[in-house]
């Protein structure tokens, strides 16, 4: 039996996306929320707060995430999410963006395992929340993780997710499966594999290479092809017959949820465009679709372009 978690995507996988996704596609066991950052303030931002409110996540199983290099901040967020009823908090040691990493957070913290050790010692002594970790192989160098795993081995973590790239790569280049394999021999924690699963075929290849891994996390692949997790679970790369109707209903529900939240068409169109940069991968019959969405200045034009993209694909794929 395999487990699939939805990987956090700041700016994408907020509660509106998660709820619409869960309603129309499923296949996801748990969702990790995009990270909370408190940055010295003893305050959770309103957008973060809203994103993890149980009332906004009632149809899904959610795990909040934080990014920090400070045990006090960690404990503050842990207490806050515990008060909301959460029993697990995921710690981000993977964020690659220089603004974050250069300040010693996310993948930037991978270069100082001694700090990770100090933070975990204090956090796990002072809270009983379950801590899980999501990390890259390192920031500068993929060998950094081999210094971090022995530290993590000393703590009772819920699990560790590894995205086998280094921070400096951002999302470029290949995932380093050789180092990932080496990591498996260096830890007794439950490991989630994360990175570049974009089709049932690419999942099967990964599963064949790492048969001991039963836990998987998918991020971008799930936006580009929302049917992917359910197809992986069914071990069957066949889409439902009414694939485009389902997508259409999902899009309408998702769009409406943002329409209620944002004022004015401009904001709404700006919100939807980055999603279409992923969605469009499911619509090869509309090579100019993305450009048309970018050019849409009004909601009625946007709606018509989306209708055409979905209709084109449905018609052409049923021929
Ligand atoms: C736009 C964007 C935002 C992301 N935000 C987060 C985040 O908040 N927390 C996190 O741990 N990872 C974040 N990630 C990393 C993803 O969760 C995931 O680890 C990465 O995309 C690799 O998995 P994938 O190939 O399945 O997408 C983000 C990635 C992208 C592209």
mmCIF file of N, CA and C and ligand atoms in Angstrom, residues 6-13 32-36 65-67 90-97 134-136 161-165 171 175 193-198 217-222 278, ligand 1:
data_model
loop_
_atom_site.group_PDB
_atom_site.id
_atom_site.type_symbol
_atom_site.label_atom_id
_atom_site.label_comp_id
_atom_site.label_asym_id
_atom_site.label_seq_id
_atom_site.Cartn_x
_atom_site.Cartn_y
_atom_site.Cartn_z
ATOM 1 N N UNK A 6 0.510 15.479 -0.657
ATOM 2 C CA UNK A 6 0.634 16.626 -1.556
ATOM 3 C C UNK A 6 1.711 17.547 -1.003
ATOM 4 N N UNK A 7 2.703 17.827 -1.853
ATOM 5 C CA UNK A 7 3.855 18.626 -1.457
ATOM 6 C C UNK A 7 3.454 20.111 -1.404
ATOM 7 N N UNK A 8 3.924 20.846 -0.414
ATOM 8 C CA UNK A 8 3.499 22.247 -0.316
ATOM 9 C C UNK A 8 4.050 23.087 -1.458
ATOM 10 N N UNK A 9 3.214 23.942 -2.007
ATOM 11 C CA UNK A 9 3.642 24.858 -3.069
ATOM 12 C C UNK A 9 3.121 26.245 -2.716
ATOM 13 N N UNK A 10 4.003 27.037 -2.133
ATOM 14 C CA UNK A 10 3.650 28.410 -1.738
ATOM 15 C C UNK A 10 3.052 29.151 -2.937
ATOM 16 N N UNK A 11 1.931 29.780 -2.741
ATOM 17 C CA UNK A 11 1.302 30.511 -3.844
ATOM 18 C C UNK A 11 0.356 29.652 -4.672
ATOM 19 N N UNK A 12 0.394 28.348 -4.481
ATOM 20 C CA UNK A 12 -0.470 27.457 -5.256
ATOM 21 C C UNK A 12 -1.387 26.625 -4.357
ATOM 22 N N UNK A 13 -0.744 25.826 -3.455
ATOM 23 C CA UNK A 13 -1.534 24.792 -2.765
ATOM 24 C C UNK A 13 -2.153 25.300 -1.464
ATOM 25 N N UNK A 32 0.490 18.769 2.840
ATOM 26 C CA UNK A 32 1.348 19.624 3.674
ATOM 27 C C UNK A 32 1.069 21.071 3.256
ATOM 28 N N UNK A 33 0.768 21.904 4.225
ATOM 29 C CA UNK A 33 0.476 23.317 3.916
ATOM 30 C C UNK A 33 1.776 24.052 3.580
ATOM 31 N N UNK A 34 1.701 25.051 2.699
ATOM 32 C CA UNK A 34 2.882 25.898 2.469
ATOM 33 C C UNK A 34 3.376 26.491 3.793
ATOM 34 N N UNK A 35 4.674 26.798 3.842
ATOM 35 C CA UNK A 35 5.252 27.105 5.149
ATOM 36 C C UNK A 35 4.758 28.408 5.792
ATOM 37 N N UNK A 36 4.773 28.335 7.124
ATOM 38 C CA UNK A 36 4.523 29.511 7.965
ATOM 39 C C UNK A 36 5.890 30.067 8.336
ATOM 40 N N UNK A 65 3.269 23.440 8.066
ATOM 41 C CA UNK A 65 4.732 23.448 7.932
ATOM 42 C C UNK A 65 5.264 24.787 8.405
ATOM 43 N N UNK A 66 6.496 24.784 8.957
ATOM 44 C CA UNK A 66 7.113 26.063 9.272
ATOM 45 C C UNK A 66 8.530 26.101 8.731
ATOM 46 N N UNK A 67 9.018 27.332 8.579
ATOM 47 C CA UNK A 67 10.423 27.517 8.207
ATOM 48 C C UNK A 67 11.022 28.409 9.281
ATOM 49 N N UNK A 90 5.544 20.045 10.230
ATOM 50 C CA UNK A 90 6.638 19.722 9.310
ATOM 51 C C UNK A 90 7.635 20.888 9.271
ATOM 52 N N UNK A 91 8.916 20.553 9.350
ATOM 53 C CA UNK A 91 9.976 21.577 9.374
ATOM 54 C C UNK A 91 10.633 21.641 8.012
ATOM 55 N N UNK A 92 10.630 22.834 7.427
ATOM 56 C CA UNK A 92 11.179 23.016 6.089
ATOM 57 C C UNK A 92 12.696 23.233 6.148
ATOM 58 N N UNK A 93 13.437 22.237 5.670
ATOM 59 C CA UNK A 93 14.899 22.377 5.527
ATOM 60 C C UNK A 93 15.259 22.267 4.053
ATOM 61 N N UNK A 94 14.316 22.689 3.208
ATOM 62 C CA UNK A 94 14.539 22.492 1.777
ATOM 63 C C UNK A 94 14.452 23.744 0.940
ATOM 64 N N UNK A 95 13.835 24.795 1.455
ATOM 65 C CA UNK A 95 13.604 25.974 0.600
ATOM 66 C C UNK A 95 14.934 26.455 0.001
ATOM 67 N N UNK A 96 14.983 26.577 -1.337
ATOM 68 C CA UNK A 96 16.255 26.871 -1.994
ATOM 69 C C UNK A 96 16.502 28.352 -2.251
ATOM 70 N N UNK A 97 15.476 29.194 -2.043
ATOM 71 C CA UNK A 97 15.608 30.569 -2.518
ATOM 72 C C UNK A 97 16.669 31.322 -1.732
ATOM 73 N N UNK A 134 11.279 18.097 6.036
ATOM 74 C CA UNK A 134 11.309 18.016 4.570
ATOM 75 C C UNK A 134 12.568 18.723 4.117
ATOM 76 N N UNK A 135 13.428 17.994 3.409
ATOM 77 C CA UNK A 135 14.708 18.615 3.088
ATOM 78 C C UNK A 135 15.267 18.231 1.726
ATOM 79 N N UNK A 136 16.247 19.010 1.322
ATOM 80 C CA UNK A 136 17.018 18.701 0.118
ATOM 81 C C UNK A 136 18.280 17.943 0.523
ATOM 82 N N UNK A 161 11.139 13.746 4.533
ATOM 83 C CA UNK A 161 10.957 13.784 3.079
ATOM 84 C C UNK A 161 12.250 14.293 2.462
ATOM 85 N N UNK A 162 12.716 13.612 1.432
ATOM 86 C CA UNK A 162 13.931 14.067 0.753
ATOM 87 C C UNK A 162 13.605 14.411 -0.700
ATOM 88 N N UNK A 163 13.928 15.654 -1.067
ATOM 89 C CA UNK A 163 13.876 16.072 -2.470
ATOM 90 C C UNK A 163 15.326 16.117 -2.932
ATOM 91 N N UNK A 164 15.751 15.124 -3.735
ATOM 92 C CA UNK A 164 17.188 14.971 -3.974
ATOM 93 C C UNK A 164 17.796 15.953 -4.986
ATOM 94 N N UNK A 165 17.701 17.222 -4.642
ATOM 95 C CA UNK A 165 18.448 18.266 -5.335
ATOM 96 C C UNK A 165 19.147 19.062 -4.242
ATOM 97 N N UNK A 171 15.330 24.451 -9.165
ATOM 98 C CA UNK A 171 14.613 23.289 -9.713
ATOM 99 C C UNK A 171 15.273 22.787 -10.990
ATOM 100 N N UNK A 175 17.319 15.161 -10.648
ATOM 101 C CA UNK A 175 17.356 14.733 -9.248
ATOM 102 C C UNK A 175 18.513 13.737 -9.093
ATOM 103 N N UNK A 193 9.907 9.968 -0.640
ATOM 104 C CA UNK A 193 10.630 10.479 -1.806
ATOM 105 C C UNK A 193 9.827 11.615 -2.417
ATOM 106 N N UNK A 194 10.498 12.684 -2.802
ATOM 107 C CA UNK A 194 9.833 13.826 -3.447
ATOM 108 C C UNK A 194 10.693 14.377 -4.588
ATOM 109 N N UNK A 195 10.077 14.530 -5.755
ATOM 110 C CA UNK A 195 10.772 15.221 -6.849
ATOM 111 C C UNK A 195 10.504 14.636 -8.212
ATOM 112 N N UNK A 196 9.927 15.494 -9.093
ATOM 113 C CA UNK A 196 9.805 15.178 -10.523
ATOM 114 C C UNK A 196 8.954 13.956 -10.840
ATOM 115 N N UNK A 197 7.985 13.625 -10.005
ATOM 116 C CA UNK A 197 7.040 12.574 -10.396
ATOM 117 C C UNK A 197 5.935 13.266 -11.192
ATOM 118 N N UNK A 198 5.913 12.960 -12.490
ATOM 119 C CA UNK A 198 4.997 13.701 -13.376
ATOM 120 C C UNK A 198 4.064 12.785 -14.166
ATOM 121 N N UNK A 217 5.756 12.031 -2.182
ATOM 122 C CA UNK A 217 5.193 13.377 -2.112
ATOM 123 C C UNK A 217 5.248 13.970 -3.517
ATOM 124 N N UNK A 218 4.139 14.538 -3.945
ATOM 125 C CA UNK A 218 4.074 15.093 -5.304
ATOM 126 C C UNK A 218 3.632 16.544 -5.228
ATOM 127 N N UNK A 219 4.342 17.407 -5.917
ATOM 128 C CA UNK A 219 4.016 18.824 -5.918
ATOM 129 C C UNK A 219 3.529 19.289 -7.273
ATOM 130 N N UNK A 220 4.475 19.717 -8.114
ATOM 131 C CA UNK A 220 4.114 20.329 -9.386
ATOM 132 C C UNK A 220 3.364 19.376 -10.303
ATOM 133 N N UNK A 221 3.721 18.070 -10.217
ATOM 134 C CA UNK A 221 3.097 17.076 -11.096
ATOM 135 C C UNK A 221 1.597 16.973 -10.879
ATOM 136 N N UNK A 222 1.198 17.312 -9.679
ATOM 137 C CA UNK A 222 -0.218 17.198 -9.320
ATOM 138 C C UNK A 222 -1.032 18.391 -9.841
ATOM 139 N N UNK A 278 0.941 25.448 -15.349
ATOM 140 C CA UNK A 278 0.981 23.996 -15.094
ATOM 141 C C UNK A 278 -0.162 23.277 -15.803
HETATM 142 C C1 LIG B 1 6.285 27.582 -6.415
HETATM 143 C C2 LIG B 1 6.806 26.594 -5.414
HETATM 144 C C3 LIG B 1 6.531 26.797 -4.061
HETATM 145 C C4 LIG B 1 7.013 25.883 -3.100
HETATM 146 N N1 LIG B 1 6.706 26.088 -1.769
HETATM 147 C C5 LIG B 1 7.157 25.178 -0.846
HETATM 148 C C6 LIG B 1 6.842 25.308 0.548
HETATM 149 O O1 LIG B 1 6.133 26.224 0.995
HETATM 150 N N2 LIG B 1 7.355 24.380 1.388
HETATM 151 C C7 LIG B 1 8.122 23.315 0.952
HETATM 152 O O2 LIG B 1 8.552 22.487 1.748
HETATM 153 N N3 LIG B 1 8.413 23.168 -0.353
HETATM 154 C C8 LIG B 1 7.948 24.057 -1.258
HETATM 155 N N4 LIG B 1 8.236 23.858 -2.572
HETATM 156 C C9 LIG B 1 8.938 22.624 -2.981
HETATM 157 C C10 LIG B 1 7.912 21.531 -3.337
HETATM 158 O O3 LIG B 1 7.112 21.198 -2.220
HETATM 159 C C11 LIG B 1 8.618 20.238 -3.820
HETATM 160 O O4 LIG B 1 9.511 19.819 -2.830
HETATM 161 C C12 LIG B 1 9.379 20.454 -5.124
HETATM 162 O O5 LIG B 1 8.587 21.171 -6.057
HETATM 163 C C13 LIG B 1 9.799 19.115 -5.741
HETATM 164 O O6 LIG B 1 8.692 18.251 -5.889
HETATM 165 P P1 LIG B 1 7.866 18.134 -7.277
HETATM 166 O O7 LIG B 1 8.876 17.853 -8.372
HETATM 167 O O8 LIG B 1 6.912 16.991 -7.073
HETATM 168 O O9 LIG B 1 7.193 19.441 -7.497
HETATM 169 C C14 LIG B 1 7.794 24.764 -3.526
HETATM 170 C C15 LIG B 1 8.062 24.590 -4.888
HETATM 171 C C16 LIG B 1 7.589 25.476 -5.833
HETATM 172 C C17 LIG B 1 7.890 25.232 -7.288
#
